[in-house]
Short mmCIF file of C-alpha atoms in Angstrom, two decimals:
data_model
loop_
_atom_site.label_atom_id
_atom_site.label_comp_id
_atom_site.label_asym_id
_atom_site.label_seq_id
_atom_site.Cartn_x
_atom_site.Cartn_y
_atom_site.Cartn_z
CA MET A 1 -20.20 17.93 1.69
CA THR A 2 -16.47 18.26 1.18
CA THR A 3 -14.72 15.12 2.09
CA LEU A 4 -11.07 14.41 2.94
CA ALA A 5 -8.60 12.99 0.57
CA VAL A 6 -9.50 9.84 -1.57
CA ILE A 7 -7.01 7.09 -1.59
CA LEU A 8 -7.35 4.10 -4.02
CA LEU A 9 -6.20 1.09 -2.29
CA VAL A 10 -5.47 -1.97 -4.60
CA GLU A 11 -5.08 -5.13 -2.65
CA GLY A 12 -6.62 -8.59 -2.60
CA ALA A 13 -10.25 -9.37 -1.94
CA ARG A 14 -9.53 -10.59 1.66
CA PRO A 15 -5.89 -9.95 2.75
CA ALA A 16 -4.98 -11.23 6.07
CA SER A 17 -3.97 -7.66 7.19
CA SER A 18 -5.77 -5.04 5.06
CA LEU A 19 -4.42 -1.51 5.02
CA ALA A 20 -7.78 0.08 4.90
CA PRO A 21 -8.46 0.37 8.76
CA ALA A 22 -5.31 2.36 9.08
CA LEU A 23 -6.07 4.77 6.24
CA GLU A 24 -9.74 5.25 7.41
CA GLU A 25 -8.90 5.79 10.89
CA ARG A 26 -6.78 8.89 9.85
CA GLY A 27 -9.79 10.15 7.93
CA TYR A 28 -9.21 9.12 4.41
CA LEU A 29 -11.85 8.16 2.00
CA VAL A 30 -10.72 4.53 0.79
CA VAL A 31 -11.83 3.27 -2.46
CA ARG A 32 -10.89 -0.34 -3.28
CA ALA A 33 -9.79 -2.44 -6.28
CA SER A 34 -8.37 -5.74 -6.48
CA ASN A 35 -7.12 -5.79 -10.12
CA SER A 36 -5.88 -3.57 -12.84
CA LYS A 37 -9.38 -3.05 -14.48
CA GLU A 38 -11.01 -2.26 -11.36
CA ALA A 39 -8.19 0.25 -10.37
CA LEU A 40 -8.37 1.96 -13.70
CA SER A 41 -12.07 2.27 -13.30
CA ARG A 42 -12.00 3.81 -9.94
CA VAL A 43 -9.45 6.39 -11.10
CA ARG A 44 -12.19 7.53 -13.61
CA THR A 45 -15.09 7.47 -11.35
CA ASP A 46 -13.55 8.54 -7.97
CA ALA A 47 -10.53 10.72 -8.92
CA PRO A 48 -8.32 9.56 -5.94
CA ALA A 49 -5.67 11.85 -4.85
CA LEU A 50 -3.16 8.89 -4.48
CA ALA A 51 -2.97 5.23 -5.00
CA VAL A 52 -1.61 2.44 -2.73
CA VAL A 53 -0.78 -0.83 -4.44
CA ASN A 54 -0.43 -3.67 -1.89
CA SER A 55 1.41 -6.10 -4.14
CA THR A 56 2.02 -8.58 -1.39
CA SER A 57 -1.68 -9.31 -1.22
CA LEU A 58 -2.44 -9.86 -4.99
CA HIS A 59 -2.56 -13.01 -6.74
CA THR A 60 -1.67 -11.07 -10.03
CA ASP A 61 1.36 -8.94 -10.63
CA GLY A 62 1.09 -5.94 -8.52
CA LEU A 63 3.92 -4.20 -10.31
CA ARG A 64 2.10 -4.61 -13.46
CA ILE A 65 -1.01 -2.86 -11.94
CA CYS A 66 1.33 0.04 -10.78
CA THR A 67 2.60 0.37 -14.32
CA ASP A 68 -0.84 0.48 -15.71
CA LEU A 69 -1.95 3.20 -13.21
CA LYS A 70 1.26 5.30 -14.18
CA ASP A 71 0.37 4.83 -17.88
CA ALA A 72 -3.09 5.80 -17.53
CA THR A 73 -2.30 8.93 -15.59
CA ASN A 74 0.79 10.25 -14.20
CA GLU A 75 -1.16 12.84 -12.13
CA ILE A 76 -1.76 10.32 -9.28
CA PRO A 77 1.19 9.49 -6.89
CA VAL A 78 1.51 5.77 -6.57
CA VAL A 79 2.84 3.89 -3.41
CA VAL A 80 3.61 0.28 -3.96
CA ILE A 81 4.22 -2.26 -1.31
CA VAL A 82 6.51 -5.16 -2.06
CA ARG A 83 7.82 -8.14 -0.18
CA ALA A 84 10.81 -8.38 2.07
CA GLY A 85 14.08 -8.83 0.19
CA THR A 86 12.95 -6.90 -2.87
CA ASP A 87 15.30 -4.32 -3.99
CA PRO A 88 13.22 -0.99 -3.90
CA ASP A 89 15.77 0.62 -6.47
CA LYS A 90 14.45 -1.84 -9.09
CA VAL A 91 10.85 -0.95 -8.78
CA THR A 92 10.59 1.84 -11.23
CA CYS A 93 6.80 1.97 -11.71
CA ALA A 94 5.91 3.70 -8.55
CA ASP A 95 6.66 7.25 -6.93
CA SER A 96 7.46 5.54 -3.44
CA VAL A 97 8.27 1.94 -2.42
CA LEU A 98 7.85 0.36 1.02
CA VAL A 99 9.27 -3.01 1.72
CA ARG A 100 7.51 -5.11 4.25
CA PRO A 101 7.56 -5.15 7.24
CA PHE A 102 6.82 -1.48 8.23
CA THR A 103 4.49 0.17 10.66
CA ALA A 104 1.21 1.75 9.78
CA ARG A 105 2.59 5.09 10.86
CA LYS A 106 5.31 4.95 8.23
CA LEU A 107 2.82 4.31 5.46
CA LEU A 108 0.77 7.19 6.70
CA ASN A 109 3.61 9.51 6.92
CA ARG A 110 4.66 8.73 3.40
CA ILE A 111 1.26 9.38 2.08
CA VAL A 112 1.03 12.80 3.82
CA ARG A 113 4.24 13.76 2.07
CA MET A 114 3.03 12.76 -1.36
CA LEU A 115 -0.62 14.12 -1.30
CA PRO A 116 -0.97 17.08 -3.70
CA ASP A 117 -0.91 20.38 -2.10
CA SER A 118 -4.61 21.03 -3.10
CA VAL A 119 -5.55 18.37 -0.47
CA GLY A 120 -4.58 20.54 2.40
CA GLU A 121 -3.36 19.65 5.81
CA VAL A 122 -5.33 17.22 7.79
CA LEU A 123 -5.17 17.34 11.58
CA HIS A 124 -5.70 14.19 13.58
CA ALA A 125 -6.64 13.61 17.24
CA GLY A 126 -8.39 10.52 18.60
CA ASP A 127 -11.23 9.79 16.17
CA PHE A 128 -11.29 13.18 14.92
CA SER A 129 -9.96 14.23 11.63
CA LEU A 130 -10.21 17.94 10.50
CA ASN A 131 -9.14 19.58 7.01
CA PRO A 132 -8.96 23.21 8.03
CA ASP A 133 -8.83 24.54 4.48
CA SER A 134 -11.87 22.63 3.36
CA ARG A 135 -13.57 22.68 7.00
CA SER A 136 -14.26 18.94 6.67
CA LEU A 137 -14.64 17.23 9.76
CA ARG A 138 -14.58 13.28 10.16
CA VAL A 139 -15.52 11.67 13.42
CA GLY A 140 -15.39 7.84 13.04
CA LYS A 141 -17.24 7.15 10.02
CA SER A 142 -19.33 10.30 10.29
CA GLU A 143 -18.64 13.56 8.21
CA TYR A 144 -19.46 17.20 8.83
CA HIS A 145 -18.96 20.46 7.02
CA LEU A 146 -18.29 23.06 9.55
CA THR A 147 -18.77 26.97 9.45
CA PRO A 148 -15.67 29.00 9.05
CA MET A 149 -15.62 30.01 12.98
CA LYS A 150 -16.37 26.65 14.07
CA ALA A 151 -13.66 24.98 11.90
CA ARG A 152 -11.17 27.52 13.24
CA LEU A 153 -12.20 26.89 16.95
CA LEU A 154 -11.87 23.09 16.55
CA GLU A 155 -8.42 23.72 14.78
CA VAL A 156 -7.20 25.48 17.73
CA PHE A 157 -8.30 22.74 20.15
CA MET A 158 -6.97 20.00 17.80
CA ARG A 159 -3.42 21.65 17.71
CA HIS A 160 -3.55 21.46 21.45
CA PRO A 161 -5.11 18.27 22.54
CA GLY A 162 -5.23 17.61 26.31
CA GLU A 163 -4.26 21.24 27.08
CA ALA A 164 -6.56 23.56 28.97
CA LEU A 165 -7.00 26.84 26.88
CA SER A 166 -8.03 30.00 28.53
CA ARG A 167 -10.91 32.19 27.16
CA GLU A 168 -8.36 34.76 26.57
CA TYR A 169 -6.35 32.30 24.49
CA LEU A 170 -9.25 31.39 22.36
CA MET A 171 -10.36 35.07 21.88
CA LYS A 172 -6.85 35.94 20.70
CA HIS A 173 -6.36 32.90 18.48
CA VAL A 174 -9.73 32.21 17.17
CA TRP A 175 -11.30 35.68 16.96
CA ARG A 176 -8.11 37.46 16.60
CA THR A 177 -8.85 40.01 19.42
CA GLU A 178 -7.84 40.68 22.87
CA TYR A 179 -11.24 42.22 23.74
CA MET A 180 -12.60 40.39 26.66
CA GLY A 181 -15.73 42.47 27.37
CA ASP A 182 -18.09 39.72 26.10
CA THR A 183 -17.09 36.00 26.05
CA ARG A 184 -20.73 34.85 25.38
CA THR A 185 -19.73 34.19 21.62
CA ILE A 186 -16.99 31.48 22.92
CA GLU A 187 -19.82 29.75 25.05
CA VAL A 188 -22.14 29.78 22.00
CA HIS A 189 -19.63 28.21 19.72
CA ILE A 190 -18.59 25.65 22.19
CA ARG A 191 -22.35 24.73 22.54
CA TRP A 192 -22.47 24.41 18.84
CA LEU A 193 -19.28 22.29 18.41
CA ARG A 194 -20.68 20.04 21.31
CA GLU A 195 -23.88 19.44 19.30
CA ILE A 196 -21.82 18.20 16.56
CA ILE A 197 -19.17 16.07 18.39
CA GLU A 198 -20.74 14.82 21.48
CA ALA A 199 -23.14 12.16 22.11
CA ASP A 200 -24.77 14.30 24.78
CA ALA A 201 -23.87 17.95 24.52
CA ASN A 202 -25.11 18.46 28.06
CA HIS A 203 -22.63 15.94 29.44
CA PRO A 204 -19.44 16.51 27.17
CA CYS A 205 -16.77 13.92 27.06
CA TYR A 206 -14.35 15.67 24.50
CA LEU A 207 -14.76 19.35 24.76
CA GLN A 208 -14.71 19.88 28.54
CA THR A 209 -15.27 22.98 30.77
CA ILE A 210 -12.25 23.58 33.12
CA ARG A 211 -13.70 25.72 35.66
CA GLY A 212 -12.07 28.98 36.40
CA VAL A 213 -9.67 28.49 33.20
CA GLY A 214 -11.46 27.77 29.91
CA TYR A 215 -11.81 24.58 27.88
CA ARG A 216 -9.88 21.47 27.09
CA PHE A 217 -10.24 19.19 24.15
CA SER A 218 -9.85 15.85 25.90
CA VAL A 219 -8.53 13.43 23.39
CA GLU A 220 -5.27 11.63 22.79
CA PRO A 221 -2.97 13.11 19.99
CA ALA A 222 -2.48 11.17 16.99
CA SER A 223 0.77 9.04 17.15
#
């Protein structure tokens, strides 16, 4: 099964405020390390797309870990997090520096901009994360690999969360046709998607039928 981007998170064993939940909620697969040796081992075994070094949570020198990572491989972008009052211009080991305090959204936006192009765009809505290129869907902690048409259908819904989309709109933007002689294919694919994302496909909470209109993906858009 194809997974979303792997992020190496280097932080203390039990930090008061771990960054892992924010990363996992956005659909990233987080692998952890708490020192330089573990971090370099994770690079070899898990091939992360990016590393985040939370130096404020470590008992050792986080900047030294950052340097070790860059010495080992220049291919992995490294984000380092430093304490308030640190001059980011003097932190030369990382590709990007974040000075505490900052919001989770700022960290996530920084990561998206730094991920290699091969990872592709990841769409987020509620508990759903979809990589349209790899057709990988993550719902909470569960992962699925979708067929091309299911992935395309869900992508259209995720780009318009909370909006009622007509059958005509879906035929045009998913099946690339304006022919409306038979919309059964929409109903069949909606059913298949519901069997994946709904707790009860017969009583859907997320992919709702709007009588006389079409369907609505009823989730909150990502902040």
